Amino acid sequence: RLPSFTNDEKTLIKGTLDFIGLNHYSTSLTTIGTGTPSTPASIVNDTNVATSSRASWTPSVNGPVCPWGLRAVLNWVHKRYNGAPILVTENGYGAYKDNDTLTDDYRVAYYSGYMR
């Protein structure tokens, strides 16, 4: 959790970012969760969302593959942060078997989907 900022601190840092680094491995569909004020605090519980995915999305170790999700989050971040430069700092396909280096159709499909 971030500490609370004073109004002076908020004014001081507003608009000072140089770029946004974004990691993207998967996409989740979200709805409002069932958390209450007494729900124990955690990185997952603090968001108070329930997540799901579509059965048609290819599974991977990192979560379901959903190429349009990257475009959606890039568009949202671009709009939310007034066009600040965005660097995709991490992404990739989490394979279930690491020994399939020559026949790696899943990874080929992953990158093909994301580069369209």
mmCIF file of C-alpha atoms in Angstrom:
data_model
loop_
_atom_site.group_PDB
_atom_site.id
_atom_site.type_symbol
_atom_site.label_atom_id
_atom_site.label_comp_id
_atom_site.label_asym_id
_atom_site.label_seq_id
_atom_site.Cartn_x
_atom_site.Cartn_y
_atom_site.Cartn_z
ATOM 1 C CA ARG A 1 0.000 0.000 0.000
ATOM 2 C CA LEU A 2 1.097 3.500 -0.722
ATOM 3 C CA PRO A 3 1.250 5.993 2.118
ATOM 4 C CA SER A 4 -1.245 8.833 2.209
ATOM 5 C CA PHE A 5 0.007 11.984 0.504
ATOM 6 C CA THR A 6 -0.646 15.518 1.687
ATOM 7 C CA ASN A 7 -2.166 17.971 -0.798
ATOM 8 C CA ASP A 8 1.231 19.708 -1.077
ATOM 9 C CA GLU A 9 2.930 16.387 -1.883
ATOM 10 C CA LYS A 10 0.276 15.581 -4.492
ATOM 11 C CA THR A 11 0.831 18.980 -6.138
ATOM 12 C CA LEU A 12 4.605 18.495 -6.051
ATOM 13 C CA ILE A 13 4.584 15.141 -7.877
ATOM 14 C CA LYS A 14 1.637 15.689 -10.244
ATOM 15 C CA GLY A 15 2.729 15.312 -13.874
ATOM 16 C CA THR A 16 6.353 14.493 -13.048
ATOM 17 C CA LEU A 17 6.579 11.007 -14.527
ATOM 18 C CA ASP A 18 8.956 10.409 -17.440
ATOM 19 C CA PHE A 19 7.334 7.216 -18.715
ATOM 20 C CA ILE A 20 5.130 4.331 -17.616
ATOM 21 C CA GLY A 21 6.588 0.812 -17.582
ATOM 22 C CA LEU A 22 3.914 -1.815 -18.183
ATOM 23 C CA ASN A 23 4.158 -5.590 -17.708
ATOM 24 C CA HIS A 24 1.475 -7.659 -19.445
ATOM 25 C CA TYR A 25 1.103 -11.420 -19.433
ATOM 26 C CA SER A 26 -2.618 -12.040 -19.312
ATOM 27 C CA THR A 27 -6.028 -10.416 -19.159
ATOM 28 C CA SER A 28 -8.818 -10.888 -16.641
ATOM 29 C CA LEU A 29 -12.441 -9.878 -16.870
ATOM 30 C CA THR A 30 -13.469 -8.220 -13.611
ATOM 31 C CA THR A 31 -16.627 -7.512 -11.683
ATOM 32 C CA ILE A 32 -17.187 -5.981 -8.267
ATOM 33 C CA GLY A 33 -16.029 -8.338 -5.546
ATOM 34 C CA THR A 34 -17.715 -9.400 -2.349
ATOM 35 C CA GLY A 35 -15.163 -7.917 0.046
ATOM 36 C CA THR A 36 -16.194 -6.042 3.160
ATOM 37 C CA PRO A 37 -14.295 -3.614 5.401
ATOM 38 C CA SER A 38 -13.447 -6.611 7.609
ATOM 39 C CA THR A 39 -11.870 -8.594 4.731
ATOM 40 C CA PRO A 40 -8.165 -9.119 5.550
ATOM 41 C CA ALA A 41 -5.916 -6.695 3.647
ATOM 42 C CA SER A 42 -3.808 -8.138 0.831
ATOM 43 C CA ILE A 43 -2.719 -7.211 -2.681
ATOM 44 C CA VAL A 44 -5.591 -9.328 -4.041
ATOM 45 C CA ASN A 45 -8.284 -8.384 -1.504
ATOM 46 C CA ASP A 46 -7.577 -4.640 -1.680
ATOM 47 C CA THR A 47 -8.808 -4.501 -5.282
ATOM 48 C CA ASN A 48 -12.190 -5.990 -4.258
ATOM 49 C CA VAL A 49 -12.820 -7.531 -7.674
ATOM 50 C CA ALA A 50 -13.819 -10.986 -8.850
ATOM 51 C CA THR A 51 -11.892 -12.151 -11.919
ATOM 52 C CA SER A 52 -12.734 -14.532 -14.735
ATOM 53 C CA SER A 53 -11.683 -15.339 -18.280
ATOM 54 C CA ARG A 54 -13.314 -16.741 -21.388
ATOM 55 C CA ALA A 55 -13.154 -20.460 -22.128
ATOM 56 C CA SER A 56 -11.968 -19.653 -25.676
ATOM 57 C CA TRP A 57 -8.734 -18.060 -24.405
ATOM 58 C CA THR A 58 -5.658 -20.303 -24.653
ATOM 59 C CA PRO A 59 -4.383 -21.271 -21.194
ATOM 60 C CA SER A 60 -0.766 -20.686 -20.162
ATOM 61 C CA VAL A 61 1.269 -20.753 -16.969
ATOM 62 C CA ASN A 62 0.922 -16.942 -16.731
ATOM 63 C CA GLY A 63 -2.841 -16.974 -17.221
ATOM 64 C CA PRO A 64 -5.109 -17.045 -20.260
ATOM 65 C CA VAL A 65 -3.755 -15.610 -23.518
ATOM 66 C CA CYS A 66 -5.802 -12.608 -24.670
ATOM 67 C CA PRO A 67 -3.964 -10.357 -27.166
ATOM 68 C CA TRP A 68 -6.657 -7.655 -27.316
ATOM 69 C CA GLY A 69 -6.200 -7.172 -23.565
ATOM 70 C CA LEU A 70 -2.785 -5.586 -24.093
ATOM 71 C CA ARG A 71 -4.213 -3.089 -26.582
ATOM 72 C CA ALA A 72 -7.073 -2.303 -24.195
ATOM 73 C CA VAL A 73 -4.763 -1.599 -21.253
ATOM 74 C CA LEU A 74 -2.378 0.452 -23.432
ATOM 75 C CA ASN A 75 -5.292 2.592 -24.619
ATOM 76 C CA TRP A 76 -6.585 3.015 -21.053
ATOM 77 C CA VAL A 77 -3.174 4.005 -19.658
ATOM 78 C CA HIS A 78 -2.562 6.386 -22.586
ATOM 79 C CA LYS A 79 -5.884 8.144 -21.947
ATOM 80 C CA ARG A 80 -5.657 8.073 -18.128
ATOM 81 C CA TYR A 81 -2.132 9.528 -18.041
ATOM 82 C CA ASN A 82 -2.542 12.116 -20.823
ATOM 83 C CA GLY A 83 -0.395 10.419 -23.435
ATOM 84 C CA ALA A 84 2.652 9.751 -21.239
ATOM 85 C CA PRO A 85 5.176 7.482 -22.986
ATOM 86 C CA ILE A 86 4.493 3.791 -22.304
ATOM 87 C CA LEU A 87 7.177 1.102 -22.432
ATOM 88 C CA VAL A 88 6.092 -2.539 -22.444
ATOM 89 C CA THR A 89 8.777 -3.782 -20.066
ATOM 90 C CA GLU A 90 7.714 -7.425 -19.806
ATOM 91 C CA ASN A 91 5.466 -9.838 -21.628
ATOM 92 C CA GLY A 92 5.664 -13.400 -22.851
ATOM 93 C CA TYR A 93 4.129 -16.832 -22.971
ATOM 94 C CA GLY A 94 4.473 -19.172 -20.000
ATOM 95 C CA ALA A 95 4.931 -22.656 -21.444
ATOM 96 C CA TYR A 96 3.867 -25.763 -19.559
ATOM 97 C CA LYS A 97 6.809 -27.722 -21.012
ATOM 98 C CA ASP A 98 10.164 -26.020 -21.524
ATOM 99 C CA ASN A 99 11.634 -28.814 -23.664
ATOM 100 C CA ASP A 100 9.519 -28.039 -26.754
ATOM 101 C CA THR A 101 12.023 -25.637 -28.295
ATOM 102 C CA LEU A 102 11.654 -26.812 -31.902
ATOM 103 C CA THR A 103 7.913 -27.404 -31.952
ATOM 104 C CA ASP A 104 6.599 -24.423 -30.055
ATOM 105 C CA ASP A 105 3.262 -23.747 -31.733
ATOM 106 C CA TYR A 106 1.754 -22.179 -28.611
ATOM 107 C CA ARG A 107 4.467 -19.528 -28.322
ATOM 108 C CA VAL A 108 4.310 -18.835 -32.081
ATOM 109 C CA ALA A 109 0.532 -18.348 -31.806
ATOM 110 C CA TYR A 110 1.007 -16.125 -28.740
ATOM 111 C CA TYR A 111 3.379 -13.704 -30.444
ATOM 112 C CA SER A 112 1.455 -13.820 -33.708
ATOM 113 C CA GLY A 113 -1.722 -12.819 -31.867
ATOM 114 C CA TYR A 114 -0.018 -9.978 -29.996
ATOM 115 C CA MET A 115 1.683 -8.545 -33.088
ATOM 116 C CA ARG A 116 -1.474 -8.224 -35.208
#
